[in-house]
Amino acid sequence: MTITYSYGQNLYVNTTNRCDMHCDFCLRQNGDGVGEADSLWLAREPSKEEIWADIQRRDLTAFRELVFCGYGEPTYRLHDILWVCDRVRESSDIAIRMDTNGHGNLIWGEDVTPLFAGRFDTVSISLNARDKETYDRRCAPEYENSYEAMLDFARRVKEQVPRVILSVVDCIGPEEIEDCRRICAELGVEYRVRVYGT
Ligand code: SF4
């Protein structure tokens, strides 16, 4: 079971395979692993203690960021991840990031963004599309109003952590890439165009 894996300069943490979306471009459709990890499919979800033990086996000074990401939506494991973040903060200065689809408030049925304060340096949210219709078609979210909820999550978490990034993949085309850039400027968050497949 791969819980942590290195990719580039970062150490990634794989906590769940659950996800409430079915994105056209999901990396999970193209292969089983990323970086040094042969397979990120989990036979079962690791406990918070197992996640922390796996991180402790690593030399965190060798990495730029600790990133909760993996093959699923990490906010399904939010409370376990928060516990792990607290253990990391007690023993390391490493920057902590979460890569999320921004549906944490939908998944938990309440505003969980205050819990990010002090735990995360960066939250990177998949914007994925310039409007709800495109988002619903491209990502097939299981919750209604997921697009609006994702933008609301971005607005709220921006008040809690130093850095918020909204991202798209470059295969959506130049016009939509520019429309998404405007959305980020209006929200006052960073914008990142990711190369598809990374
Ligand atoms: S939100 Fe992420 S993990 Fe879920 S289907 Fe989309 S790309 Fe895949």
mmCIF file of C-alpha atoms and ligand atoms in Angstrom:
data_model
loop_
_atom_site.group_PDB
_atom_site.id
_atom_site.type_symbol
_atom_site.label_atom_id
_atom_site.label_comp_id
_atom_site.label_asym_id
_atom_site.label_seq_id
_atom_site.Cartn_x
_atom_site.Cartn_y
_atom_site.Cartn_z
ATOM 1 C CA MET A 1 0.000 0.000 0.000
ATOM 2 C CA THR A 2 1.583 3.289 -1.094
ATOM 3 C CA ILE A 3 0.825 6.058 1.373
ATOM 4 C CA THR A 4 3.687 8.474 0.650
ATOM 5 C CA TYR A 5 5.532 8.907 -2.631
ATOM 6 C CA SER A 6 8.015 11.439 -3.925
ATOM 7 C CA TYR A 7 7.425 13.335 -7.127
ATOM 8 C CA GLY A 8 9.673 16.188 -8.200
ATOM 9 C CA GLN A 9 10.791 18.026 -5.061
ATOM 10 C CA ASN A 10 7.713 17.143 -3.031
ATOM 11 C CA LEU A 11 6.484 14.317 -0.854
ATOM 12 C CA TYR A 12 2.882 13.362 -1.638
ATOM 13 C CA VAL A 13 0.454 11.656 0.731
ATOM 14 C CA ASN A 14 -2.178 9.271 -0.615
ATOM 15 C CA THR A 15 -4.994 8.851 1.913
ATOM 16 C CA THR A 16 -8.068 7.799 -0.046
ATOM 17 C CA ASN A 17 -9.364 6.653 -3.430
ATOM 18 C CA ARG A 18 -12.812 8.112 -2.785
ATOM 19 C CA CYS A 19 -13.931 10.951 -5.005
ATOM 20 C CA ASP A 20 -17.268 12.588 -5.776
ATOM 21 C CA MET A 21 -16.314 13.528 -9.328
ATOM 22 C CA HIS A 22 -15.588 11.680 -12.546
ATOM 23 C CA CYS A 23 -13.343 14.061 -14.454
ATOM 24 C CA ASP A 24 -12.622 13.420 -18.138
ATOM 25 C CA PHE A 25 -8.941 14.119 -17.533
ATOM 26 C CA CYS A 26 -8.479 12.255 -14.233
ATOM 27 C CA LEU A 27 -4.993 10.749 -14.087
ATOM 28 C CA ARG A 28 -6.510 7.651 -12.512
ATOM 29 C CA GLN A 29 -7.862 6.695 -15.934
ATOM 30 C CA ASN A 30 -4.393 6.716 -17.489
ATOM 31 C CA GLY A 31 -2.442 4.547 -15.101
ATOM 32 C CA ASP A 32 -2.066 3.195 -11.605
ATOM 33 C CA GLY A 33 0.790 5.293 -10.277
ATOM 34 C CA VAL A 34 2.665 8.589 -10.220
ATOM 35 C CA GLY A 35 6.376 9.272 -9.643
ATOM 36 C CA GLU A 36 8.000 6.482 -7.635
ATOM 37 C CA ALA A 37 4.624 4.926 -6.767
ATOM 38 C CA ASP A 38 3.740 1.884 -8.889
ATOM 39 C CA SER A 39 0.145 1.893 -7.688
ATOM 40 C CA LEU A 40 -1.845 4.438 -5.745
ATOM 41 C CA TRP A 41 -4.892 2.197 -5.503
ATOM 42 C CA LEU A 42 -5.519 1.418 -1.853
ATOM 43 C CA ALA A 43 -6.897 -1.962 -0.762
ATOM 44 C CA ARG A 44 -8.123 -0.072 2.314
ATOM 45 C CA GLU A 45 -7.676 3.448 3.608
ATOM 46 C CA PRO A 46 -4.703 3.810 5.961
ATOM 47 C CA SER A 47 -5.432 4.966 9.510
ATOM 48 C CA LYS A 48 -4.151 8.350 10.609
ATOM 49 C CA GLU A 49 -1.489 6.583 12.667
ATOM 50 C CA GLU A 50 -0.331 4.625 9.605
ATOM 51 C CA ILE A 51 -0.168 7.837 7.564
ATOM 52 C CA TRP A 52 1.917 9.539 10.236
ATOM 53 C CA ALA A 53 4.208 6.502 10.598
ATOM 54 C CA ASP A 54 4.801 6.460 6.839
ATOM 55 C CA ILE A 55 5.679 10.169 6.838
ATOM 56 C CA GLN A 56 8.039 9.648 9.771
ATOM 57 C CA ARG A 57 10.029 7.142 7.700
ATOM 58 C CA ARG A 58 10.957 10.020 5.365
ATOM 59 C CA ASP A 59 13.551 12.762 5.793
ATOM 60 C CA LEU A 60 11.280 15.786 5.429
ATOM 61 C CA THR A 61 14.238 18.153 5.111
ATOM 62 C CA ALA A 62 14.814 16.598 1.663
ATOM 63 C CA PHE A 63 11.458 17.867 0.333
ATOM 64 C CA ARG A 64 10.051 21.297 -0.501
ATOM 65 C CA GLU A 65 6.402 20.549 0.317
ATOM 66 C CA LEU A 66 4.303 17.839 1.926
ATOM 67 C CA VAL A 67 1.243 17.502 -0.304
ATOM 68 C CA PHE A 68 -1.996 15.725 0.581
ATOM 69 C CA CYS A 69 -3.181 14.616 -2.831
ATOM 70 C CA GLY A 70 -3.060 11.049 -4.123
ATOM 71 C CA TYR A 71 -5.639 9.073 -6.086
ATOM 72 C CA GLY A 72 -8.776 10.538 -4.565
ATOM 73 C CA GLU A 73 -10.264 13.604 -2.887
ATOM 74 C CA PRO A 74 -8.352 14.188 0.364
ATOM 75 C CA THR A 75 -11.130 16.075 2.187
ATOM 76 C CA TYR A 76 -12.924 12.731 2.634
ATOM 77 C CA ARG A 77 -10.135 12.131 5.189
ATOM 78 C CA LEU A 78 -10.064 15.714 6.432
ATOM 79 C CA HIS A 79 -10.115 15.115 10.175
ATOM 80 C CA ASP A 80 -7.443 12.407 9.988
ATOM 81 C CA ILE A 81 -5.335 14.652 7.768
ATOM 82 C CA LEU A 82 -5.677 17.531 10.246
ATOM 83 C CA TRP A 83 -4.407 15.228 12.994
ATOM 84 C CA VAL A 84 -1.434 14.274 10.803
ATOM 85 C CA CYS A 85 -0.738 17.949 10.002
ATOM 86 C CA ASP A 86 -0.598 18.682 13.725
ATOM 87 C CA ARG A 87 1.961 15.879 14.214
ATOM 88 C CA VAL A 88 4.033 17.223 11.292
ATOM 89 C CA ARG A 89 3.876 20.785 12.638
ATOM 90 C CA GLU A 90 5.210 19.580 16.006
ATOM 91 C CA SER A 91 8.360 18.190 14.420
ATOM 92 C CA SER A 92 9.040 19.903 11.081
ATOM 93 C CA ASP A 93 8.950 23.255 9.299
ATOM 94 C CA ILE A 94 8.037 21.709 5.958
ATOM 95 C CA ALA A 95 5.395 23.595 3.972
ATOM 96 C CA ILE A 96 2.074 21.715 3.821
ATOM 97 C CA ARG A 97 -0.310 21.817 0.869
ATOM 98 C CA MET A 98 -3.591 20.151 0.023
ATOM 99 C CA ASP A 99 -4.664 19.529 -3.562
ATOM 100 C CA THR A 100 -8.453 19.331 -3.518
ATOM 101 C CA ASN A 101 -11.515 19.555 -5.725
ATOM 102 C CA GLY A 102 -12.893 22.125 -3.277
ATOM 103 C CA HIS A 103 -15.909 20.061 -2.233
ATOM 104 C CA GLY A 104 -14.954 19.724 1.439
ATOM 105 C CA ASN A 105 -17.933 21.771 2.621
ATOM 106 C CA LEU A 106 -20.304 19.639 0.525
ATOM 107 C CA ILE A 107 -18.747 16.402 1.760
ATOM 108 C CA TRP A 108 -18.962 17.408 5.432
ATOM 109 C CA GLY A 109 -22.187 19.433 5.237
ATOM 110 C CA GLU A 110 -20.623 22.423 6.996
ATOM 111 C CA ASP A 111 -17.952 25.040 6.533
ATOM 112 C CA VAL A 112 -14.719 23.198 7.268
ATOM 113 C CA THR A 113 -12.409 25.926 5.969
ATOM 114 C CA PRO A 114 -11.593 27.364 9.445
ATOM 115 C CA LEU A 115 -9.936 24.002 10.198
ATOM 116 C CA PHE A 116 -7.329 24.725 7.524
ATOM 117 C CA ALA A 117 -5.886 27.673 9.469
ATOM 118 C CA GLY A 118 -2.430 26.960 10.864
ATOM 119 C CA ARG A 119 -2.364 23.521 9.240
ATOM 120 C CA PHE A 120 -1.900 24.359 5.567
ATOM 121 C CA ASP A 121 0.395 26.842 3.877
ATOM 122 C CA THR A 122 -1.217 26.325 0.489
ATOM 123 C CA VAL A 123 -4.514 24.987 -0.783
ATOM 124 C CA SER A 124 -4.664 24.190 -4.484
ATOM 125 C CA ILE A 125 -8.181 23.778 -5.861
ATOM 126 C CA SER A 126 -9.169 22.328 -9.227
ATOM 127 C CA LEU A 127 -11.193 25.006 -11.002
ATOM 128 C CA ASN A 128 -11.465 22.809 -14.086
ATOM 129 C CA ALA A 129 -13.922 24.955 -16.069
ATOM 130 C CA ARG A 130 -15.148 28.484 -16.731
ATOM 131 C CA ASP A 131 -18.778 27.810 -15.867
ATOM 132 C CA LYS A 132 -21.119 25.373 -14.191
ATOM 133 C CA GLU A 133 -22.387 23.763 -17.398
ATOM 134 C CA THR A 134 -18.899 22.955 -18.635
ATOM 135 C CA TYR A 135 -17.853 21.781 -15.164
ATOM 136 C CA ASP A 136 -20.837 19.447 -14.840
ATOM 137 C CA ARG A 137 -20.230 17.982 -18.293
ATOM 138 C CA ARG A 138 -16.467 17.645 -17.866
ATOM 139 C CA CYS A 139 -16.333 16.475 -14.236
ATOM 140 C CA ALA A 140 -19.716 14.806 -13.586
ATOM 141 C CA PRO A 141 -19.872 15.841 -9.904
ATOM 142 C CA GLU A 142 -22.149 13.829 -7.632
ATOM 143 C CA TYR A 143 -23.324 16.870 -5.623
ATOM 144 C CA GLU A 144 -25.618 19.488 -7.108
ATOM 145 C CA ASN A 145 -24.181 22.985 -7.348
ATOM 146 C CA SER A 146 -20.640 21.667 -7.007
ATOM 147 C CA TYR A 147 -19.190 24.437 -9.160
ATOM 148 C CA GLU A 148 -20.655 27.190 -6.989
ATOM 149 C CA ALA A 149 -19.648 25.297 -3.833
ATOM 150 C CA MET A 150 -16.069 24.950 -5.105
ATOM 151 C CA LEU A 151 -15.822 28.717 -5.741
ATOM 152 C CA ASP A 152 -17.346 29.426 -2.321
ATOM 153 C CA PHE A 153 -14.806 27.062 -0.746
ATOM 154 C CA ALA A 154 -12.008 29.002 -2.487
ATOM 155 C CA ARG A 155 -13.336 32.335 -1.166
ATOM 156 C CA ARG A 156 -13.612 30.991 2.366
ATOM 157 C CA VAL A 157 -10.324 29.098 2.567
ATOM 158 C CA LYS A 158 -8.522 32.187 1.246
ATOM 159 C CA GLU A 159 -9.337 33.794 4.606
ATOM 160 C CA GLN A 160 -7.674 30.893 6.433
ATOM 161 C CA VAL A 161 -4.407 30.043 4.658
ATOM 162 C CA PRO A 162 -1.572 32.141 3.182
ATOM 163 C CA ARG A 163 -1.845 30.852 -0.384
ATOM 164 C CA VAL A 164 -4.724 29.631 -2.517
ATOM 165 C CA ILE A 165 -4.256 28.441 -6.101
ATOM 166 C CA LEU A 166 -6.981 27.585 -8.593
ATOM 167 C CA SER A 167 -5.873 25.353 -11.418
ATOM 168 C CA VAL A 168 -6.976 24.135 -14.828
ATOM 169 C CA VAL A 169 -5.395 21.695 -17.237
ATOM 170 C CA ASP A 170 -3.997 23.125 -20.450
ATOM 171 C CA CYS A 171 -6.114 20.909 -22.713
ATOM 172 C CA ILE A 172 -9.252 23.069 -22.182
ATOM 173 C CA GLY A 173 -8.131 25.489 -24.898
ATOM 174 C CA PRO A 174 -6.803 29.067 -24.924
ATOM 175 C CA GLU A 175 -10.162 30.894 -24.690
ATOM 176 C CA GLU A 176 -11.314 29.026 -21.629
ATOM 177 C CA ILE A 177 -7.855 29.299 -20.079
ATOM 178 C CA GLU A 178 -8.174 33.090 -20.290
ATOM 179 C CA ASP A 179 -11.738 33.064 -18.912
ATOM 180 C CA CYS A 180 -10.518 31.034 -15.939
ATOM 181 C CA ARG A 181 -7.666 33.506 -15.447
ATOM 182 C CA ARG A 182 -10.288 36.260 -15.068
ATOM 183 C CA ILE A 183 -12.231 34.206 -12.507
ATOM 184 C CA CYS A 184 -9.071 33.859 -10.414
ATOM 185 C CA ALA A 185 -8.317 37.574 -10.685
ATOM 186 C CA GLU A 186 -11.849 38.382 -9.460
ATOM 187 C CA LEU A 187 -11.445 35.974 -6.547
ATOM 188 C CA GLY A 188 -7.981 37.338 -5.756
ATOM 189 C CA VAL A 189 -6.292 33.932 -5.871
ATOM 190 C CA GLU A 190 -3.346 32.569 -7.837
ATOM 191 C CA TYR A 191 -3.931 30.850 -11.138
ATOM 192 C CA ARG A 192 -2.095 27.821 -12.443
ATOM 193 C CA VAL A 193 -2.413 26.161 -15.825
ATOM 194 C CA ARG A 194 -1.212 22.582 -15.377
ATOM 195 C CA VAL A 195 0.243 20.577 -18.229
ATOM 196 C CA TYR A 196 -2.161 17.686 -18.795
ATOM 197 C CA GLY A 197 -0.716 14.442 -17.473
ATOM 198 C CA THR A 198 1.310 15.996 -14.642
HETATM 199 S S1 SF4 B 1 -11.493 15.365 -8.630
HETATM 200 FE FE1 SF4 B 1 -9.403 14.611 -8.977
HETATM 201 S S2 SF4 B 1 -9.427 12.464 -8.300
HETATM 202 FE FE2 SF4 B 1 -11.564 13.113 -8.535
HETATM 203 S S3 SF4 B 1 -12.125 12.432 -10.622
HETATM 204 FE FE3 SF4 B 1 -11.446 14.604 -10.740
HETATM 205 S S4 SF4 B 1 -9.236 14.526 -11.222
HETATM 206 FE FE4 SF4 B 1 -9.877 12.456 -10.502
#
